[in-house]
Amino acid sequence: MIAHKSFVFTFADVEVREREFRIVKSGEVLPVEPKAFRVLLFLVRNPHRLIGKDELLDAVWNDSAVTENSLTRSIALLRRLLGDDTREPRYIATVPTVGYRFLCDVKVAEDGFEGLETAEPQPANSRKESEPPRGTNGDRISPDHSQIQTAAEDRVEEKVEQPSDRRERLPKRLLVPGSIAAALLILVTGFFVYRAIRDREARGNAIRPAGNTTASRMHFVLLTTFPGEVRWPAFSPDGEKIAFMWDGENPVKGDLYVQLVGGESPLRLTHTSSGYICCADWSPDGREIAFGRCDDRGGGVFTVPALGGPERKLTDVVCHFGRAGYPKWIGNGRSLLIVDRCVPDGPGGIVVFSLETGEKRCLTAPPLYSEPGDMLPAISPDGKTVAFSRMSTPNRSELYTVELSGGNLRQLTHEGNRVGNLMWSSDGQHIIFIFNSSRVGLGRVWRVPAAGGAIEPATIYPATGALSRDGRRLAYLYPTGEGSWEIWRTALSSPGGQVVSRNRIIESAGWNSAPQPSPDGQQIAFESCRSGQCEVWRTAADGSKPLQMTFFDNGFSGTPRWSPDGKWIAVDHHTATHGQIYLIDSEGRNLHLIASGNYENVVPGWSRDGTAVYFASNRTGSWQVWGQNLATGRETQVTHHGGFAAFEAYDAKTIYYSKFEGGGIWSTPVGGGEEKQITDALHLGYWGHFAVTEAGLYLLDADAFPRPTVMFYSFQTRLLTPVMQLEKNPIPWTANLAASRDGRTVFIAQGTFHSSIAMAENFQ
């Protein structure tokens, strides 16, 4: 037998520890996905050499059918972890359309560990063609030891490839549909999948996440492996069932389900027809589940029997980005903790709601300028203290606590960024959270003492999520945000006419959205996170020749809009403080600020003569459309009853706009006058899914059956007619539909997401 020696690769202040499957930077362990780790491992084994994309895909994904998006995404993850810069890379340089080069000198040392054993070399005809050697546990090891594929992954692959169908394997960069995608999702997680938890000990050991110092006693399993996205896991009081939201049977919207831990068939409890559903929480007796629902009419908190039955609305609440109420049961089940306004038109606060009397008692009163306010309440194990996130802007929040009896408000973080995914430790001494900050270990799990103190890495829990009542089980999402957002172009026979062709023109790892064609139709501006930071990009009309246009140091940029002469692009840029409007020339130069202030200015649009820019602002306390004369800088309020994304008609007589809270498309004369509703078909979250042409409006009806449908509103007939159903899911809360002036070309961003619920056990 030949022993496989494991190595430690060192560059700059980073160690890549092959045996431990860890990346250590400045003494701190960085959380990393298995495939991204293997990409880095291959790069550091080949420093300074240009490595083609095909070579990397073959080395890391070998026989799997994947897209180049998987590689691009892994590179972006590594850059974020290492703190690399795409403009001035220190570690990984991209050679456009070709591949990548690792820039650092790398020191290699054996770590003194003799790892997986491989069989003695055999003649090629003595084993399957091209099959790499295997370790004693059945794991496959590549000849240069740059990758290890576990026997468990092999077993999943064997389920994917049917023995009765041995046709030639698909090319590696074909998209993987249906059950194959679900199986590959299991590979990415790196967990063994156990269908029945009660007998998991007899089935083998689960793989532990890298970098967790207390993981040796834990067991890890996947509770769900459904296609699509799951969210908001919650344990029943006895810890034997789990509730969650899933969009597999109701795409776009999702519904509430319950499943036995270790079971395979979830029970559907709701049937959502419009809007969004979120935030499941079990009643103390396990008989009901509370949840929030949000649509064009507003938000509400509901309950539904845990074994199925009719929904019951408890109270109206404020909606924020499609999430309503965040309900949490209190004590004996006669009250709920919810998020609602404590003053009219004010931000959300933490409220105790009595199910017996309907009374609402406010525990917090965030400043009136906070938007959206207090969110994500979490009750301590002893039921006496509430932790929550206070959002002063959509991109900035801090962690607070308040006593359930009222008073003793305490701010625990002062980082000036964003806190999310709150969870109490089982002993109630710490609050666990995800910190989106500039700290080393971006996105990792942190903790802070509930009594106040220093923030430090949380080493007990692999993630944040839902703890069982006894604190021995943690349910959490893995992976989070897996998927791709693509931009498609559709050619039509006439405005609102038959579809001639549909083509995907822009795709990469991460976010690609907000497409806008240039006035001459030769270029497309859009927003993308392909570089690891969300910026505005530009391509040719067919999606080729991508060029990054903005290079901000922090925050994210998007919503590009071309000037009528095609010489300028208006964009919004969001920081932790506020979003503001900038202009940049069509070559990516001469960036300058045009709208600013201690409030939000977002989603620009142009007047048809190019002398003014419209934008949405909340400076008056509600979202309204404003306009700025570029010559004088004078700003004028355009709408007075709510307004968001605005486009001026090609005849320069009418302004068409949506509303942030939903409720269709509206119009008002350019010079001022009556505001009229054109259609109610543009729903909550889809304020950016409409476009103005010479002949009419294109818009997305997200509630259309059986799939979200692009519609056309004719200015001549005033009729709304369907044009095409989306093949994938639309992406809400951003601008994702555009059209050419003649109405014969439509651009839309759509995508798919994947996540599962994983469970970790035995923390004590």
PDB file of N, CA, C and O in Angstrom, residues 262-291:
ATOM      1  N   GLY A 262     -36.349  13.164   9.679  1.00  0.00           N
ATOM      2  CA  GLY A 262     -36.024  11.865   9.128  1.00  0.00           C
ATOM      3  C   GLY A 262     -37.052  11.354   8.147  1.00  0.00           C
ATOM      4  O   GLY A 262     -36.844  10.314   7.520  1.00  0.00           O
ATOM      5  N   GLY A 263     -38.170  12.067   7.989  1.00  0.00           N
ATOM      6  CA  GLY A 263     -39.190  11.662   7.032  1.00  0.00           C
ATOM      7  C   GLY A 263     -38.888  12.162   5.640  1.00  0.00           C
ATOM      8  O   GLY A 263     -37.956  12.938   5.419  1.00  0.00           O
ATOM      9  N   GLU A 264     -39.697  11.722   4.684  1.00  0.00           N
ATOM     10  CA  GLU A 264     -39.452  12.068   3.289  1.00  0.00           C
ATOM     11  C   GLU A 264     -40.578  12.864   2.652  1.00  0.00           C
ATOM     12  O   GLU A 264     -40.365  13.538   1.651  1.00  0.00           O
ATOM     13  N   SER A 265     -41.798  12.773   3.187  1.00  0.00           N
ATOM     14  CA  SER A 265     -42.964  13.377   2.526  1.00  0.00           C
ATOM     15  C   SER A 265     -43.501  14.517   3.383  1.00  0.00           C
ATOM     16  O   SER A 265     -44.137  14.279   4.410  1.00  0.00           O
ATOM     17  N   PRO A 266     -43.247  15.766   2.981  1.00  0.00           N
ATOM     18  CA  PRO A 266     -43.759  16.889   3.773  1.00  0.00           C
ATOM     19  C   PRO A 266     -45.260  17.080   3.583  1.00  0.00           C
ATOM     20  O   PRO A 266     -45.821  16.759   2.534  1.00  0.00           O
ATOM     21  N   LEU A 267     -45.906  17.615   4.610  1.00  0.00           N
ATOM     22  CA  LEU A 267     -47.330  17.941   4.576  1.00  0.00           C
ATOM     23  C   LEU A 267     -47.484  19.422   4.273  1.00  0.00           C
ATOM     24  O   LEU A 267     -46.971  20.273   5.003  1.00  0.00           O
ATOM     25  N   ARG A 268     -48.198  19.726   3.191  1.00  0.00           N
ATOM     26  CA  ARG A 268     -48.420  21.121   2.801  1.00  0.00           C
ATOM     27  C   ARG A 268     -49.571  21.696   3.603  1.00  0.00           C
ATOM     28  O   ARG A 268     -50.670  21.145   3.633  1.00  0.00           O
ATOM     29  N   LEU A 269     -49.327  22.862   4.246  1.00  0.00           N
ATOM     30  CA  LEU A 269     -50.337  23.462   5.116  1.00  0.00           C
ATOM     31  C   LEU A 269     -51.012  24.682   4.504  1.00  0.00           C
ATOM     32  O   LEU A 269     -52.116  25.030   4.923  1.00  0.00           O
ATOM     33  N   THR A 270     -50.364  25.364   3.571  1.00  0.00           N
ATOM     34  CA  THR A 270     -50.946  26.579   2.989  1.00  0.00           C
ATOM     35  C   THR A 270     -50.964  26.479   1.473  1.00  0.00           C
ATOM     36  O   THR A 270     -50.273  25.644   0.878  1.00  0.00           O
ATOM     37  N   HIS A 271     -51.750  27.343   0.851  1.00  0.00           N
ATOM     38  CA  HIS A 271     -51.828  27.416  -0.614  1.00  0.00           C
ATOM     39  C   HIS A 271     -51.842  28.898  -0.995  1.00  0.00           C
ATOM     40  O   HIS A 271     -52.895  29.526  -1.119  1.00  0.00           O
ATOM     41  N   THR A 272     -50.647  29.447  -1.137  1.00  0.00           N
ATOM     42  CA  THR A 272     -50.464  30.874  -1.361  1.00  0.00           C
ATOM     43  C   THR A 272     -50.721  31.217  -2.830  1.00  0.00           C
ATOM     44  O   THR A 272     -50.131  30.601  -3.718  1.00  0.00           O
ATOM     45  N   SER A 273     -51.573  32.198  -3.071  1.00  0.00           N
ATOM     46  CA  SER A 273     -51.898  32.595  -4.448  1.00  0.00           C
ATOM     47  C   SER A 273     -51.260  33.913  -4.839  1.00  0.00           C
ATOM     48  O   SER A 273     -51.140  34.220  -6.022  1.00  0.00           O
ATOM     49  N   SER A 274     -50.829  34.707  -3.871  1.00  0.00           N
ATOM     50  CA  SER A 274     -50.257  36.010  -4.169  1.00  0.00           C
ATOM     51  C   SER A 274     -49.332  36.429  -3.037  1.00  0.00           C
ATOM     52  O   SER A 274     -49.565  36.101  -1.876  1.00  0.00           O
ATOM     53  N   GLY A 275     -48.285  37.134  -3.383  1.00  0.00           N
ATOM     54  CA  GLY A 275     -47.421  37.690  -2.361  1.00  0.00           C
ATOM     55  C   GLY A 275     -46.402  36.709  -1.822  1.00  0.00           C
ATOM     56  O   GLY A 275     -45.917  35.828  -2.526  1.00  0.00           O
ATOM     57  N   TYR A 276     -46.099  36.839  -0.534  1.00  0.00           N
ATOM     58  CA  TYR A 276     -45.009  36.120   0.092  1.00  0.00           C
ATOM     59  C   TYR A 276     -45.454  35.565   1.450  1.00  0.00           C
ATOM     60  O   TYR A 276     -46.333  36.110   2.109  1.00  0.00           O
ATOM     61  N   ILE A 277     -44.780  34.496   1.854  1.00  0.00           N
ATOM     62  CA  ILE A 277     -45.070  33.866   3.135  1.00  0.00           C
ATOM     63  C   ILE A 277     -43.735  33.635   3.836  1.00  0.00           C
ATOM     64  O   ILE A 277     -42.718  33.362   3.195  1.00  0.00           O
ATOM     65  N   CYS A 278     -43.717  33.787   5.161  1.00  0.00           N
ATOM     66  CA  CYS A 278     -42.432  33.656   5.860  1.00  0.00           C
ATOM     67  C   CYS A 278     -42.624  33.276   7.322  1.00  0.00           C
ATOM     68  O   CYS A 278     -43.740  33.259   7.837  1.00  0.00           O
ATOM     69  N   CYS A 279     -41.512  32.961   7.936  1.00  0.00           N
ATOM     70  CA  CYS A 279     -41.310  33.071   9.385  1.00  0.00           C
ATOM     71  C   CYS A 279     -42.173  32.134  10.224  1.00  0.00           C
ATOM     72  O   CYS A 279     -42.970  32.581  11.044  1.00  0.00           O
ATOM     73  N   ALA A 280     -42.022  30.820  10.032  1.00  0.00           N
ATOM     74  CA  ALA A 280     -42.810  29.855  10.797  1.00  0.00           C
ATOM     75  C   ALA A 280     -42.360  29.783  12.249  1.00  0.00           C
ATOM     76  O   ALA A 280     -41.171  29.890  12.550  1.00  0.00           O
ATOM     77  N   ASP A 281     -43.320  29.581  13.172  1.00  0.00           N
ATOM     78  CA  ASP A 281     -42.996  29.347  14.579  1.00  0.00           C
ATOM     79  C   ASP A 281     -44.117  28.522  15.215  1.00  0.00           C
ATOM     80  O   ASP A 281     -45.297  28.823  15.040  1.00  0.00           O
ATOM     81  N   TRP A 282     -43.736  27.468  15.959  1.00  0.00           N
ATOM     82  CA  TRP A 282     -44.703  26.546  16.561  1.00  0.00           C
ATOM     83  C   TRP A 282     -45.272  27.102  17.858  1.00  0.00           C
ATOM     84  O   TRP A 282     -44.557  27.723  18.657  1.00  0.00           O
ATOM     85  N   SER A 283     -46.546  26.838  18.098  1.00  0.00           N
ATOM     86  CA  SER A 283     -47.149  27.159  19.389  1.00  0.00           C
ATOM     87  C   SER A 283     -46.540  26.259  20.459  1.00  0.00           C
ATOM     88  O   SER A 283     -46.043  25.163  20.161  1.00  0.00           O
ATOM     89  N   PRO A 284     -46.541  26.680  21.723  1.00  0.00           N
ATOM     90  CA  PRO A 284     -45.925  25.868  22.787  1.00  0.00           C
ATOM     91  C   PRO A 284     -46.493  24.461  22.897  1.00  0.00           C
ATOM     92  O   PRO A 284     -45.767  23.530  23.281  1.00  0.00           O
ATOM     93  N   ASP A 285     -47.793  24.268  22.563  1.00  0.00           N
ATOM     94  CA  ASP A 285     -48.377  22.927  22.643  1.00  0.00           C
ATOM     95  C   ASP A 285     -48.208  22.136  21.350  1.00  0.00           C
ATOM     96  O   ASP A 285     -48.634  20.978  21.265  1.00  0.00           O
ATOM     97  N   GLY A 286     -47.598  22.728  20.348  1.00  0.00           N
ATOM     98  CA  GLY A 286     -47.331  22.028  19.098  1.00  0.00           C
ATOM     99  C   GLY A 286     -48.529  21.846  18.199  1.00  0.00           C
ATOM    100  O   GLY A 286     -48.436  21.143  17.185  1.00  0.00           O
ATOM    101  N   ARG A 287     -49.645  22.481  18.497  1.00  0.00           N
ATOM    102  CA  ARG A 287     -50.860  22.278  17.712  1.00  0.00           C
ATOM    103  C   ARG A 287     -51.001  23.250  16.548  1.00  0.00           C
ATOM    104  O   ARG A 287     -51.702  22.952  15.579  1.00  0.00           O
ATOM    105  N   GLU A 288     -50.389  24.427  16.652  1.00  0.00           N
ATOM    106  CA  GLU A 288     -50.521  25.445  15.615  1.00  0.00           C
ATOM    107  C   GLU A 288     -49.151  25.968  15.206  1.00  0.00           C
ATOM    108  O   GLU A 288     -48.172  25.854  15.952  1.00  0.00           O
ATOM    109  N   ILE A 289     -49.128  26.557  14.020  1.00  0.00           N
ATOM    110  CA  ILE A 289     -47.924  27.227  13.535  1.00  0.00           C
ATOM    111  C   ILE A 289     -48.306  28.636  13.120  1.00  0.00           C
ATOM    112  O   ILE A 289     -49.261  28.829  12.357  1.00  0.00           O
ATOM    113  N   ALA A 290     -47.590  29.620  13.637  1.00  0.00           N
ATOM    114  CA  ALA A 290     -47.807  31.007  13.251  1.00  0.00           C
ATOM    115  C   ALA A 290     -46.865  31.361  12.098  1.00  0.00           C
ATOM    116  O   ALA A 290     -45.756  30.836  12.003  1.00  0.00           O
ATOM    117  N   PHE A 291     -47.321  32.246  11.226  1.00  0.00           N
ATOM    118  CA  PHE A 291     -46.503  32.679  10.101  1.00  0.00           C
ATOM    119  C   PHE A 291     -46.973  34.045   9.630  1.00  0.00           C
ATOM    120  O   PHE A 291     -48.045  34.527  10.027  1.00  0.00           O
TER     121      PHE A 291
END
